[in-house]
Short mmCIF file of C-alpha atoms in Angstrom, two decimals:
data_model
loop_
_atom_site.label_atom_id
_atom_site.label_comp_id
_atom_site.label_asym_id
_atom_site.label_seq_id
_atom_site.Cartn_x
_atom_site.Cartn_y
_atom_site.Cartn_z
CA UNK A 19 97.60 -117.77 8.21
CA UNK A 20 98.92 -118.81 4.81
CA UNK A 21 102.36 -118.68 3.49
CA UNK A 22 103.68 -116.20 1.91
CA UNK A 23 105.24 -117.35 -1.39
CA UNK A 24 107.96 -115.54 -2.78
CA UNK A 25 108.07 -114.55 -6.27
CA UNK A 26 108.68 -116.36 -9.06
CA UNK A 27 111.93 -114.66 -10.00
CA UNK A 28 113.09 -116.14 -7.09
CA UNK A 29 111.23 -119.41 -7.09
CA UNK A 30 113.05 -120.65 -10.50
CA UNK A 31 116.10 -122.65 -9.45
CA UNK A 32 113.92 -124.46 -7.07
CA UNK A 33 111.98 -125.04 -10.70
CA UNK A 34 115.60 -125.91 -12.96
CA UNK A 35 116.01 -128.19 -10.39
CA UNK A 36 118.55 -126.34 -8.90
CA UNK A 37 119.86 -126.26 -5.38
CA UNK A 38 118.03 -122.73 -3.71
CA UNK A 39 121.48 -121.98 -2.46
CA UNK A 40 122.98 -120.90 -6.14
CA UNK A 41 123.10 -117.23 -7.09
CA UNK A 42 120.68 -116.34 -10.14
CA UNK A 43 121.70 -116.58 -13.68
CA UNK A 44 121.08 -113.14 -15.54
CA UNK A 45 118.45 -112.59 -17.49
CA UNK A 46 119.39 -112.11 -21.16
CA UNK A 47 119.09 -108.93 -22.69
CA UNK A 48 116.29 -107.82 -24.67
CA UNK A 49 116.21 -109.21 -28.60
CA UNK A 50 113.55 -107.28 -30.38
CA UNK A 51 112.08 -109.82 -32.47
CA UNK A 52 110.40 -107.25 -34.07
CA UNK A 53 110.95 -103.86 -34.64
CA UNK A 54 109.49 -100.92 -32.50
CA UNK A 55 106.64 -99.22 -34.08
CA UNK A 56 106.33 -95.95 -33.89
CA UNK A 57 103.51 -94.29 -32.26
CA UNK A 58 101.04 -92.47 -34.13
CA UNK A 59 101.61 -89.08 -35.11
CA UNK A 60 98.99 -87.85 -32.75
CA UNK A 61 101.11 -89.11 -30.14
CA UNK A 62 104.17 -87.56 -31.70
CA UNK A 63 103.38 -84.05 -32.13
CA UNK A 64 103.68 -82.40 -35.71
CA UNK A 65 105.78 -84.75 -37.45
CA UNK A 66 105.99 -82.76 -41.05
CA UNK A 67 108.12 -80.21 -39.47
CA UNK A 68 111.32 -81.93 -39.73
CA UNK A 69 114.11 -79.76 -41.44
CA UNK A 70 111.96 -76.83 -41.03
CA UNK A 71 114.31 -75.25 -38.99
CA UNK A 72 117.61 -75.90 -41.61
CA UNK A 73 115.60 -74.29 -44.22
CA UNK A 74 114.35 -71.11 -42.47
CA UNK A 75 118.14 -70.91 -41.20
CA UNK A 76 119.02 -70.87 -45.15
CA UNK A 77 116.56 -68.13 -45.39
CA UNK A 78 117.92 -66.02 -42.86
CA UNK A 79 121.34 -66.38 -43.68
CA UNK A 80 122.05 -63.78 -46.29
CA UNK A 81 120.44 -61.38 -43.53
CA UNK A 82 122.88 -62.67 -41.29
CA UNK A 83 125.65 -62.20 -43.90
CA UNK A 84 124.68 -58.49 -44.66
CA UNK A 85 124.97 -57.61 -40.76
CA UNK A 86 127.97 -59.01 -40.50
CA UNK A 87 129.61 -56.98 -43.39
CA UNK A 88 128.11 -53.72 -42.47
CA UNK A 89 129.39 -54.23 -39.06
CA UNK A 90 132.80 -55.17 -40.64
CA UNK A 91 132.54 -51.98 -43.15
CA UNK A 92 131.80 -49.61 -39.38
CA UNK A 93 134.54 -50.82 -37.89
CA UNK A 94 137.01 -50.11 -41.52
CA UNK A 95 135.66 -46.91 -40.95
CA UNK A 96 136.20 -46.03 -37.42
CA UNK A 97 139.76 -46.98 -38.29
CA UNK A 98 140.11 -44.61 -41.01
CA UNK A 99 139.02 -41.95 -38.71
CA UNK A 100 141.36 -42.76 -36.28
CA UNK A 101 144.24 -43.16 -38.33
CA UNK A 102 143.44 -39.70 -40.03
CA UNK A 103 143.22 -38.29 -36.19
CA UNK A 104 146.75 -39.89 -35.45
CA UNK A 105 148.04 -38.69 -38.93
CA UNK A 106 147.17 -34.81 -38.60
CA UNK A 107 148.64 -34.83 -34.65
CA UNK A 108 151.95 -36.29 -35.86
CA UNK A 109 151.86 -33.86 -38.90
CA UNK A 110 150.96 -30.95 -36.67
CA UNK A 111 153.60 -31.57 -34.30
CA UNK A 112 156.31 -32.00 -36.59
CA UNK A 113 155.80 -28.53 -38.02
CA UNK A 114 155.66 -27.08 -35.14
CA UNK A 115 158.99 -27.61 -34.30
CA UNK A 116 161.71 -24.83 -34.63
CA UNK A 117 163.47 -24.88 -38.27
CA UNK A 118 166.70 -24.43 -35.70
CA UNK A 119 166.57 -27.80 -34.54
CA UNK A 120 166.08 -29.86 -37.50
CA UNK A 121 164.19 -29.19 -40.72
CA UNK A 122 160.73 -30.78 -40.29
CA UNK A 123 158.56 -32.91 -42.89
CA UNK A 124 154.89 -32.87 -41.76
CA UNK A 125 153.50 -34.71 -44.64
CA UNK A 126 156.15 -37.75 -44.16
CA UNK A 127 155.85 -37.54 -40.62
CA UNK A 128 151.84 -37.61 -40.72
CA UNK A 129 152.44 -40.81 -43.37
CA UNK A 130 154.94 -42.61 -41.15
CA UNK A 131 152.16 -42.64 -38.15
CA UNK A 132 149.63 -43.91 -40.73
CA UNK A 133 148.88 -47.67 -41.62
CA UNK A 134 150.48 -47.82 -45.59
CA UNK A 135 147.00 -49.20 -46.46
CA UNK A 136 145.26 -46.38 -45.73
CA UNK A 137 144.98 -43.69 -48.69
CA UNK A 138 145.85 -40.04 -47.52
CA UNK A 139 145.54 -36.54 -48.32
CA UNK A 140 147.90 -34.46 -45.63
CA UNK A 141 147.47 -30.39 -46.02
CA UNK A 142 149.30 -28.77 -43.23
CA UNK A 143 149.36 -24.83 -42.87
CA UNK A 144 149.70 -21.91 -40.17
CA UNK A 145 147.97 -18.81 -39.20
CA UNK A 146 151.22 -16.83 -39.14
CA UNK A 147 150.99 -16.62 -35.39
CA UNK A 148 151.65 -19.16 -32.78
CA UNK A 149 150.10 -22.34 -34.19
CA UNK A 150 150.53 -24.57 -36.50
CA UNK A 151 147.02 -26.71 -38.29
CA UNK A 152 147.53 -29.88 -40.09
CA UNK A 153 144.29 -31.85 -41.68
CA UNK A 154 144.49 -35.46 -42.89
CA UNK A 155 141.77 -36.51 -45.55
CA UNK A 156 141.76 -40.26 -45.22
CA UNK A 157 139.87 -42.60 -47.81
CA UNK A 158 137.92 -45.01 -46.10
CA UNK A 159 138.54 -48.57 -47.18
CA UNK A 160 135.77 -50.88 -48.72
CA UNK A 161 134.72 -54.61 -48.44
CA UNK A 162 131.78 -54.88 -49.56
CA UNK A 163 131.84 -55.90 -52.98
CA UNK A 164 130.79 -53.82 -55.54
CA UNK A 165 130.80 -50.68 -53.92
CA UNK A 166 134.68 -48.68 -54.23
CA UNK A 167 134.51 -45.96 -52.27
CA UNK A 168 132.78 -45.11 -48.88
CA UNK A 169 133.82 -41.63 -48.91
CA UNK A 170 136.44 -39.70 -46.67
CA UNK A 171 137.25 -38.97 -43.17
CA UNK A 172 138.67 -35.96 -42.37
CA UNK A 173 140.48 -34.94 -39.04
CA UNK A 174 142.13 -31.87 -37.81
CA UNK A 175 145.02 -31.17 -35.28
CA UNK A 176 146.60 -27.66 -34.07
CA UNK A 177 150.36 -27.63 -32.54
CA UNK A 178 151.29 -24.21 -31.00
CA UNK A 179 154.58 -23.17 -32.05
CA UNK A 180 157.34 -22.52 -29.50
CA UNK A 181 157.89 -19.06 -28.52
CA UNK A 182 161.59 -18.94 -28.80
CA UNK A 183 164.12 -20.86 -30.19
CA UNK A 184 165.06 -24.13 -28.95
CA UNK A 185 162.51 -23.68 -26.61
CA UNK A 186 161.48 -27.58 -26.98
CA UNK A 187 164.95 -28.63 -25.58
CA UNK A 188 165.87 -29.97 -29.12
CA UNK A 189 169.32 -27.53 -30.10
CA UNK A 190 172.28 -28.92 -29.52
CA UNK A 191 173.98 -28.52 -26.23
CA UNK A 192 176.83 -25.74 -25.61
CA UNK A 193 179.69 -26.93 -24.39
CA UNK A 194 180.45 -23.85 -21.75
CA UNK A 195 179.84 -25.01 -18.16
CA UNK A 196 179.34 -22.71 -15.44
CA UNK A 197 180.48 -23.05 -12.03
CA UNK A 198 179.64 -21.52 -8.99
CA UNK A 199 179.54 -22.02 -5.51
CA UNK A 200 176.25 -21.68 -3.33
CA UNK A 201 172.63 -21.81 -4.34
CA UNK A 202 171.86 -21.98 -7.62
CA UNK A 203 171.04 -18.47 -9.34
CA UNK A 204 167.55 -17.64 -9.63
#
């Protein structure tokens, strides 16, 4: 059989002349005497497409920008509509209301529940009978530059009126109380 030597990692303090007992020094680190080549660009892959990607990004950003201001400009416009809907209900419902009870104002009602930005038309009207029809023209706002107006929105509400008067609870109170004893009256 023949001995096994160990490696020569572990052979060198024997060779420094160096009792076998002392722990290892550390192996230095690394100094690149030279630098590291790269490999060849067949190895690489395609290297002529850096920065391809920054300038296709360039070229898909106004796209990018255009979305993003049409979705901007639907979303100014749902609002409108909504605050034309919100508008016409509060106008509606303020001229329903009995003349008894207070004297109402459907067009500064139908303002007050708007946003002040928002440019309104309020028309309210009845059909004589029991109801009362307000409509709100709204203007819907623009950012997109260039372009003013986007057109209206228009929204409709119909109160009906109360059949007699202070029927909504809103006269004033009378101060006559009446008493009685047992169940209430029917």
């Amino acid at each position: 059989m023949s001995a096994v030597r160990p490696p020569a990692r572990l052979r060198q303090p024997a060779r420094l002349g160096l009792p076998a007992s002392l722990p290892l020094p550390r192996k230095p680190a690394r100094i690149p005497l030279r630098p590291r080549l790269r490999p060849p660009a067949r190895l690489r892959g395609h290297g002529r497409d850096r920065g391809t990607v920054s300038i296709e990004f360039l070229g898909f950003l106004p796209v990018l920008l255009v979305i993003g201001l049409a979705v901007v400009q639907l979303g100014l416009a749902a609002f409108a509509v909504q605050q034309a809907g919100t508008g016409a209900r509060a106008a509606a419902r303020t001229a329903s209301m009995d003349d008894a009870d207070h004297p109402p104002a459907p067009e500064a009602a139908g303002r007050a529940a708007m946003s002040d930005w928002v440019k309104a038309g309020i028309t309210v009207g009845g059909d004589g009978g029991g109801s009362v029809r307000a409509t709100v023209q709204v203007t819907i706002p623009s950012i997109i530059p260039g372009v003013d107006n986007f057109g209206t929105a228009s929204r409709s509400a119909t109160m009906p009126r109360p059949q007699e008067p202070g029927a909504l609870g809103l006269a004033p109170a009378v101060d006559t109380v009446d008493t009685y004893e047992g169940a209430p009256p029917r």
